[in-house]
XYZ file of C-alpha atoms in Angstrom:
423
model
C 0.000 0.000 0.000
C 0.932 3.441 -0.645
C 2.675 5.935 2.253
C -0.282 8.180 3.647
C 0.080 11.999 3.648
C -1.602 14.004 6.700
C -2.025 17.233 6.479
C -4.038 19.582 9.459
C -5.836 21.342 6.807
C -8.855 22.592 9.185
C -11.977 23.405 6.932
C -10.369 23.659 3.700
C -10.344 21.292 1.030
C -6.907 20.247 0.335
C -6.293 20.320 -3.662
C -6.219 17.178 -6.128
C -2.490 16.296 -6.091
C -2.523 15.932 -2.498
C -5.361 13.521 -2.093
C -4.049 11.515 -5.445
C -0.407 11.850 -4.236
C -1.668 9.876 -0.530
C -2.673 7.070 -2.472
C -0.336 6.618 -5.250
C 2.847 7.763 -4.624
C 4.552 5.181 -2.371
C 6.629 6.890 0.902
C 6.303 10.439 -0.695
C 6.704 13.191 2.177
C 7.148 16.611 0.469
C 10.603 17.807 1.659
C 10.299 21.816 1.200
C 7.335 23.216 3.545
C 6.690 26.122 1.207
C 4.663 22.825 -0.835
C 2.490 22.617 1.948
C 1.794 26.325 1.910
C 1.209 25.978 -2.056
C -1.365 23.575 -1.885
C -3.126 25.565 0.601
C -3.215 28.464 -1.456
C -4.202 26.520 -4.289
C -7.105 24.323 -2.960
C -9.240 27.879 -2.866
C -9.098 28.177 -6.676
C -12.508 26.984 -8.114
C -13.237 25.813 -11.499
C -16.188 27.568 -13.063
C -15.373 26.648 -16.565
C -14.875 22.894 -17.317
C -11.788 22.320 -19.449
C -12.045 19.588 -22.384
C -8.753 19.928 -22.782
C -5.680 18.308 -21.280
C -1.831 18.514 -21.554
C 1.019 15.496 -22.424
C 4.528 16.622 -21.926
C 7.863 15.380 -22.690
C 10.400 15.816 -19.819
C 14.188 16.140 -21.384
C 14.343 19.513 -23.531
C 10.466 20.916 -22.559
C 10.741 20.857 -18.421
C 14.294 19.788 -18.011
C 17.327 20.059 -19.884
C 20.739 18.046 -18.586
C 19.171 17.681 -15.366
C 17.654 21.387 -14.754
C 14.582 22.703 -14.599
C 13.976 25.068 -17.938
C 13.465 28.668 -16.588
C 9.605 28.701 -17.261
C 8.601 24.613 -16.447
C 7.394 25.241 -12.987
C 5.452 28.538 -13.900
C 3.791 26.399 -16.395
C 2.923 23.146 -14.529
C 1.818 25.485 -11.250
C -0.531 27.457 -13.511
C -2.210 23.934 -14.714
C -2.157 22.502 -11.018
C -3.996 25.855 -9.735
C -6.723 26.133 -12.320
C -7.182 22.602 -12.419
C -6.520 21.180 -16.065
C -5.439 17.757 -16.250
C -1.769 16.748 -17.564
C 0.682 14.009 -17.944
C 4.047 13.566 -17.875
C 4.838 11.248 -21.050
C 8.544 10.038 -21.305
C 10.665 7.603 -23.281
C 12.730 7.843 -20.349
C 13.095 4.321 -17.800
C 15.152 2.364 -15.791
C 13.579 3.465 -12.363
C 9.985 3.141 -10.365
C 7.732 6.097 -11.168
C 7.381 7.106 -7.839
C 11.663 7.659 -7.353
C 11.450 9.846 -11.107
C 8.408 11.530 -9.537
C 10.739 12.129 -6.570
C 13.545 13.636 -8.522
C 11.256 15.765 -10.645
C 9.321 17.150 -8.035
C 12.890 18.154 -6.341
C 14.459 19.489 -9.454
C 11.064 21.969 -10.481
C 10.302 22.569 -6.570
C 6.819 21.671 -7.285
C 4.378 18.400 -6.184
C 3.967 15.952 -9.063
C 1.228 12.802 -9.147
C 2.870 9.414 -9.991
C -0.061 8.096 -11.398
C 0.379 10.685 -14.124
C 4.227 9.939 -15.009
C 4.410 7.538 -17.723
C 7.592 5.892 -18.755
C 8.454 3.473 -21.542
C 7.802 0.740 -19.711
C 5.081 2.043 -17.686
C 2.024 0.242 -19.689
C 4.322 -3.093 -18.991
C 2.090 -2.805 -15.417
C -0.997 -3.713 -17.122
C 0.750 -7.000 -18.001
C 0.331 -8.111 -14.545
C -3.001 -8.852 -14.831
C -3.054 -9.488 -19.116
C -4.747 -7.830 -21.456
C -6.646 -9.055 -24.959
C -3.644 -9.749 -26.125
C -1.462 -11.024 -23.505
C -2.198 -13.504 -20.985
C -1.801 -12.694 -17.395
C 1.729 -13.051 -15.961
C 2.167 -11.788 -12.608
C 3.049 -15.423 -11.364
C 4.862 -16.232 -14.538
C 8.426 -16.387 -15.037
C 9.561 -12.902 -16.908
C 13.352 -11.948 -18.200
C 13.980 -8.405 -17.750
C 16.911 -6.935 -19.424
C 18.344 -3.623 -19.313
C 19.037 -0.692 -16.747
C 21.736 -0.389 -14.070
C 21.845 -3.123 -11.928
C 18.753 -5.007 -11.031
C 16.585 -1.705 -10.881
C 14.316 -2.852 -13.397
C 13.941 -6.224 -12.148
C 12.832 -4.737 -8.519
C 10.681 -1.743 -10.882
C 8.614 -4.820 -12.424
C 8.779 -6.531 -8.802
C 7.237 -3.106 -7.712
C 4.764 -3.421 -10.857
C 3.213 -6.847 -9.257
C 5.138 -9.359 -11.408
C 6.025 -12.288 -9.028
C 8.802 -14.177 -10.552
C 11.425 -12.176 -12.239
C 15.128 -12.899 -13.529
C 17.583 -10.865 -15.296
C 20.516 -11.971 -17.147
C 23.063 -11.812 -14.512
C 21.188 -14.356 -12.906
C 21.314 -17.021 -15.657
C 25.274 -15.992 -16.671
C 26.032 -16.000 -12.722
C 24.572 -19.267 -12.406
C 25.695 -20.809 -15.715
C 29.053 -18.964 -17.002
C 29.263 -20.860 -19.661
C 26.297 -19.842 -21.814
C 28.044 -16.881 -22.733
C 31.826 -16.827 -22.681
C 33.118 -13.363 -23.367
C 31.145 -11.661 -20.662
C 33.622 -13.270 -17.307
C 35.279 -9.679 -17.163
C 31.630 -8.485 -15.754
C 31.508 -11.714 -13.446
C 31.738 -9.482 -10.185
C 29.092 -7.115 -11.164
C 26.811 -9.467 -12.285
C 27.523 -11.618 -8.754
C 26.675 -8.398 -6.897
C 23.157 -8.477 -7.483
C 22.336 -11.867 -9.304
C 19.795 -14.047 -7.560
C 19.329 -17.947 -7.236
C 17.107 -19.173 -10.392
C 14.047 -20.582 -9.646
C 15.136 -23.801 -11.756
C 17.694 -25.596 -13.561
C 18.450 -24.957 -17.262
C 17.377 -27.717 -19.323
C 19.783 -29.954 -19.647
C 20.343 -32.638 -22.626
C 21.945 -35.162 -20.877
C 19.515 -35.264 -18.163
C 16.777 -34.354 -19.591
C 13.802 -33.184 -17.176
C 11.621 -30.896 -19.141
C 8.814 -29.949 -16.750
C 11.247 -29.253 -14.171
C 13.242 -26.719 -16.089
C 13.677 -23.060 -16.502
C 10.880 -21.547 -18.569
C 10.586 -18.495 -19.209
C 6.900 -16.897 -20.130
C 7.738 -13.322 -21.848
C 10.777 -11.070 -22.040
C 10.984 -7.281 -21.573
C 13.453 -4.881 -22.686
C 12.820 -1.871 -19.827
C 15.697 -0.074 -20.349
C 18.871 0.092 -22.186
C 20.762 -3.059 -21.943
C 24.479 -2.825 -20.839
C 25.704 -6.178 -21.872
C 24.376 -6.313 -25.548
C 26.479 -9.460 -26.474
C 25.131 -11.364 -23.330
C 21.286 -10.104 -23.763
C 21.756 -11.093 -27.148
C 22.019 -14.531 -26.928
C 20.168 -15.185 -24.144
C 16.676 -13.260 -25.782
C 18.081 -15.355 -29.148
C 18.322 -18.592 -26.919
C 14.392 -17.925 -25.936
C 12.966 -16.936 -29.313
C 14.744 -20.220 -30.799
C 13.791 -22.408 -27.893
C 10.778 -24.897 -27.273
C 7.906 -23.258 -25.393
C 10.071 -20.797 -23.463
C 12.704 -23.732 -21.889
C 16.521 -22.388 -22.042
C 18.583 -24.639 -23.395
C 15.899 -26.124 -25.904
C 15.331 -25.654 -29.404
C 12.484 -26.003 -31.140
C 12.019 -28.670 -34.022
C 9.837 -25.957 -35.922
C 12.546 -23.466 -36.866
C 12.910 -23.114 -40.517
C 9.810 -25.716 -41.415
C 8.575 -23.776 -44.713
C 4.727 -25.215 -44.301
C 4.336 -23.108 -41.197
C 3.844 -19.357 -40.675
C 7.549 -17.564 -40.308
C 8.668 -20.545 -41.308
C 8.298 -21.958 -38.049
C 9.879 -19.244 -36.651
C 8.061 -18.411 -32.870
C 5.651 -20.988 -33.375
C 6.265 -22.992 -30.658
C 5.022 -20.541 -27.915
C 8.250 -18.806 -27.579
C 8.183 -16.025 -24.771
C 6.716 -12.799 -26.469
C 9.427 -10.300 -26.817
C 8.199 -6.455 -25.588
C 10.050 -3.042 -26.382
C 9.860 -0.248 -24.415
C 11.556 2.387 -25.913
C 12.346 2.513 -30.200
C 15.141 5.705 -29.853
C 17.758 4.724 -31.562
C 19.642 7.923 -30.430
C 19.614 10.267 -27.486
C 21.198 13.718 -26.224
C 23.671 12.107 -23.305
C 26.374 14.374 -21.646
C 28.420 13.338 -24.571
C 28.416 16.374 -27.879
C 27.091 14.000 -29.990
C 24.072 11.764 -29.388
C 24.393 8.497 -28.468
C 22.661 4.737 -29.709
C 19.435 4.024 -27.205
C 18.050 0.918 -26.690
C 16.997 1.306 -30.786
C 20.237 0.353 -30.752
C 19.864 -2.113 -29.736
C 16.956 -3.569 -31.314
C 18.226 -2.377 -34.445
C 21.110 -4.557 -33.504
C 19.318 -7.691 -32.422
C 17.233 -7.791 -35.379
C 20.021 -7.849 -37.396
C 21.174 -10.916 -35.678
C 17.558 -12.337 -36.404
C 18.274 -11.860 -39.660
C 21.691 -13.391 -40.239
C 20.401 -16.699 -38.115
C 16.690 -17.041 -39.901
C 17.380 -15.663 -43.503
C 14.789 -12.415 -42.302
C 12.773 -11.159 -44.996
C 14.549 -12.494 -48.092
C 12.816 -15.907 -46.637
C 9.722 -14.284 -45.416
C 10.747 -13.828 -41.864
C 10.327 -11.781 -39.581
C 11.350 -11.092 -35.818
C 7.858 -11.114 -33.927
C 8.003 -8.205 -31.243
C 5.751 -5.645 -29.283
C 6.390 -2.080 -29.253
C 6.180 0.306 -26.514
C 6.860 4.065 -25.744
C 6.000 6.934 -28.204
C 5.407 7.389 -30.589
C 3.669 3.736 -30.732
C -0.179 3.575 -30.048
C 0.119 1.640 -27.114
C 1.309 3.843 -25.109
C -0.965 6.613 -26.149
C -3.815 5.134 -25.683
C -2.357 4.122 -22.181
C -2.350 7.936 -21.586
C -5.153 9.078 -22.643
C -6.772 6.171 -20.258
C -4.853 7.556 -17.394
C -6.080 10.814 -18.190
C -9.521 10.403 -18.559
C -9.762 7.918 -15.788
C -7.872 10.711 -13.872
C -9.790 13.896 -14.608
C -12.729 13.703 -11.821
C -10.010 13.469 -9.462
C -8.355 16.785 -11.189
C -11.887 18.381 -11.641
C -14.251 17.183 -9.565
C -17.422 16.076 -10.376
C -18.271 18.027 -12.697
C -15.757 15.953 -14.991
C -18.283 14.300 -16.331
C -20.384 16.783 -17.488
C -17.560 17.748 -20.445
C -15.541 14.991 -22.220
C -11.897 15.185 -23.024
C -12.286 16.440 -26.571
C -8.289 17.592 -27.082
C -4.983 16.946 -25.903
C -1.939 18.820 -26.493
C 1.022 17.086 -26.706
C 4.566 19.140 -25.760
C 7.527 18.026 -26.761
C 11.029 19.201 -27.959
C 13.741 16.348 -28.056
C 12.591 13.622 -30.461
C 9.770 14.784 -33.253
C 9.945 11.390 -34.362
C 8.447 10.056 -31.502
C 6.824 12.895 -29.426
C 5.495 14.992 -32.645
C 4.715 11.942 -34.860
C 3.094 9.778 -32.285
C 0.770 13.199 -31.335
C -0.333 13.679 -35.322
C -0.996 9.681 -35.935
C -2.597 8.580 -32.929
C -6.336 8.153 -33.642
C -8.026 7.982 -30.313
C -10.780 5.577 -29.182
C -12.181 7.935 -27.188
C -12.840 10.580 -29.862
C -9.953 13.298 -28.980
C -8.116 15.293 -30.871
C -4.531 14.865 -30.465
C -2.463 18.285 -31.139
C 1.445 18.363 -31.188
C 3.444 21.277 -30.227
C 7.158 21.686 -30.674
C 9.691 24.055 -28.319
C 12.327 25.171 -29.351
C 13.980 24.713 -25.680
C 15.468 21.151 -26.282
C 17.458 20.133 -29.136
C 15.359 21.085 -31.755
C 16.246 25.140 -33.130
C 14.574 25.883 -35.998
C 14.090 24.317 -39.988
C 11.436 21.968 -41.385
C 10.929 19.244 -38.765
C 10.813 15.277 -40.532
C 7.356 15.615 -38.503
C 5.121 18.689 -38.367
C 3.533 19.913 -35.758
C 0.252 21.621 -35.230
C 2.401 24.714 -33.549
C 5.976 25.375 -32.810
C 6.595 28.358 -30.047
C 9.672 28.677 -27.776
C 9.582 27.327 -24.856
C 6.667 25.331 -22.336
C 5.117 28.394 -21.101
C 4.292 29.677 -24.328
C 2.958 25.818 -25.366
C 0.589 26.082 -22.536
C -0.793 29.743 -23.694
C -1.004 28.358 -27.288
C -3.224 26.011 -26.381
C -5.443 27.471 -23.882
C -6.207 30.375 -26.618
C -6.487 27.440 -29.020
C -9.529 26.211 -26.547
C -10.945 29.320 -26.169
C -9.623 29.791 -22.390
C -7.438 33.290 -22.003
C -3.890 32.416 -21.767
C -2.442 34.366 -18.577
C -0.477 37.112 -18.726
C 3.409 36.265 -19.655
């Protein structure tokens, strides 16, 4: 359960983000009191107007940039938070729980931020848990999570409700032979490596049901061993029904789909973020974990014949600018906004949505102009010019292109007939 916040607020009504934040953000205590005194002063703004609007925003380049706050991000989020119109915070960004980016966020712009509005890459991963239409339910299955520092991710999906998680410094720590040019990492990968649940199959003695299996793999975050996540995610998607140390007798059978190819229940393979480059500290940018699918599928491709012999490497794709994980935001925004509003929520649908971002047009821009949403809203992109983006034709247009967040947020409360506050 989620950390409580108390508050002596006497007879008035403490604002949205502090009854949200008591139930969703796990062990937050605000750590300046002038947030306290904020919320106070904000809970006595009322909302005569219903907005059926709402705002998405990228984080690097449109609130932050190299780890500080842009000089108008706070005036802009406070101004939203006051007057009550819902937002998100929509990031390619991973590799930690939402409440610790929340955390760091909230510290960085000196203003209180709702975890159940930060969405990550691998954020919609948490509806997994449970399954979906798609997916079966796999909170007590056996997952493979690859990427990130350490085993953060593995304790972020632990946090998301999956039960039985490995990474792949457990499976090298426990079997150094199944990839041979990775023993100059053997300490690091002992550090935080964990007993496997079961034994690899093994050929010789051969006890199928009592093996490893492994029931879907996730790529949350960049991987730092490419060579050893490699082969291990090539190991699963070769295998029979998921079982290291198998392979399956349908691989290259031309009377089947793919050629046989992941038609033996193979663990689904899931994406959570397509950049293949990003703005590090470095002056040029640097490969993300498009990388390093990029990289694996060319792999797939020398082992199966790819295309040329009508295969393909069966995946799912998360983060923007994929539907996926737009429709997983506009979800959490409309299931969100009677919380934000009130009840009068219902009374006005959410009929736009204007998504701000500055970084990556390809994925914050183009995901904005081709999602088509279920719910009937208008997606809008707008592009700063505060991130890396400074001026010619963009691959991906936007609706608007102003300078910085501030001005984003004016544009489009004039664009939904609301007056746009003073600069």
């Amino acid at each position: 359960m989620a950390g409580t916040l108390r508050y002596t607020s006497g007879s008035i009504r403490l604002p949205w983000f502090i009854s949200k934040l008591s139930c969703s953000y796990q062990g937050y205590k605000p750590r300046h009191i002038k947030y306290r005194r904020w919320f106070i002063a904000a809970s006595d703004v009322s909302v005569s107007k219903v907005p059926d609007f709402a705002f998405a925003f990228d984080i690097d380049g449109v609130l932050i940039r190299s780890s500080k706050p842009l000089p108008r991000a706070t005036k802009a989020l406070k101004y939203l938070q006051v007057h009550r119109i819902p937002f998100i915070l929509l990031t390619n960004g991973g590799g930690k729980h939402e409440s610790e980016r929340v955390s760091e966020l909230s510290e960085r712009l000196k203003i209180p931020l709702d975890p159940g509005l930060f969405i990550q890459s691998h954020t919609p991963f948490a509806e997994l848990v449970h399954g979906n239409e798609t997916q079966q339910a796999l909170k007590d299955k056996c997952i493979l999570v690859s990427g990130g520092d350490g085993d953060k991710c593995r304790r972020v999906a632990e946090k998301y409700g999956f039960a039985n998680v490995i990474t792949p410094a457990d499976i090298i720590n426990a079997y150094p032979t199944i990839w041979p040019f990775s023993q100059h990492f053997a300490s690091y990968y002992a550090s935080f490596a964990r007993p496997l649940p079961k034994a690899l199959y093994d050929p010789e003695h051969p006890d199928l049901p009592n093996s490893l299996k492994i029931d879907a793999v996730f790529i949350f975050h960049d991987p730092r061993d490419w060579a050893l996540d490699t082969q291990l995610i090539l190991d699963l998607l070769l295998s029979h029904r998921g079982y290291l140390g198998t392979h399956s007798s349908l691989n290259n059978d031309p009377t089947l789909p793919n050629r046989g190819y992941q038609q033996d229940r193979q663990p689904p393979l899931y994406f959570s973020n397509p950049d293949l480059l990003w703005a590090a500290a470095y002056h040029l940018p640097r490969l993300g974990q498009g990388g390093f699918r990029e990289a694996f599928e060319g792999v797939w491709r020398a082992i199966t014949g790819g295309e040329e012999k009508g295969i393909s490497l069966q995946k799912r794709m998360c983060g923007k600018p994929y539907e996926i994980t737009f429709a997983f935001a506009e979800k959490k925004l409309e299931s969100h906004r009677p919380h934000i509003i009130g009840p009068t929520a219902t009374t006005q649908k959410l009929k736009r949505v204007y998504m701000i971002g500055a970084d990556n047009p390809e994925s914050d821009i183009r995901g904005a102009n081709q999602y088509a949403s279920p719910q009937g809203s208008e997606w809008q992109s707008v592009l700063v010019r505060s991130g890396v983006y400074s001026g010619g034709e963009p691959i991906w247009k936007p609706t608007a292109c102003v300078e910085d967040v501030w001005d984003a947020v004016q544009w489009g409360l004039k664009s939904s007939g609301w007056r746009p506050p003073e600069s």
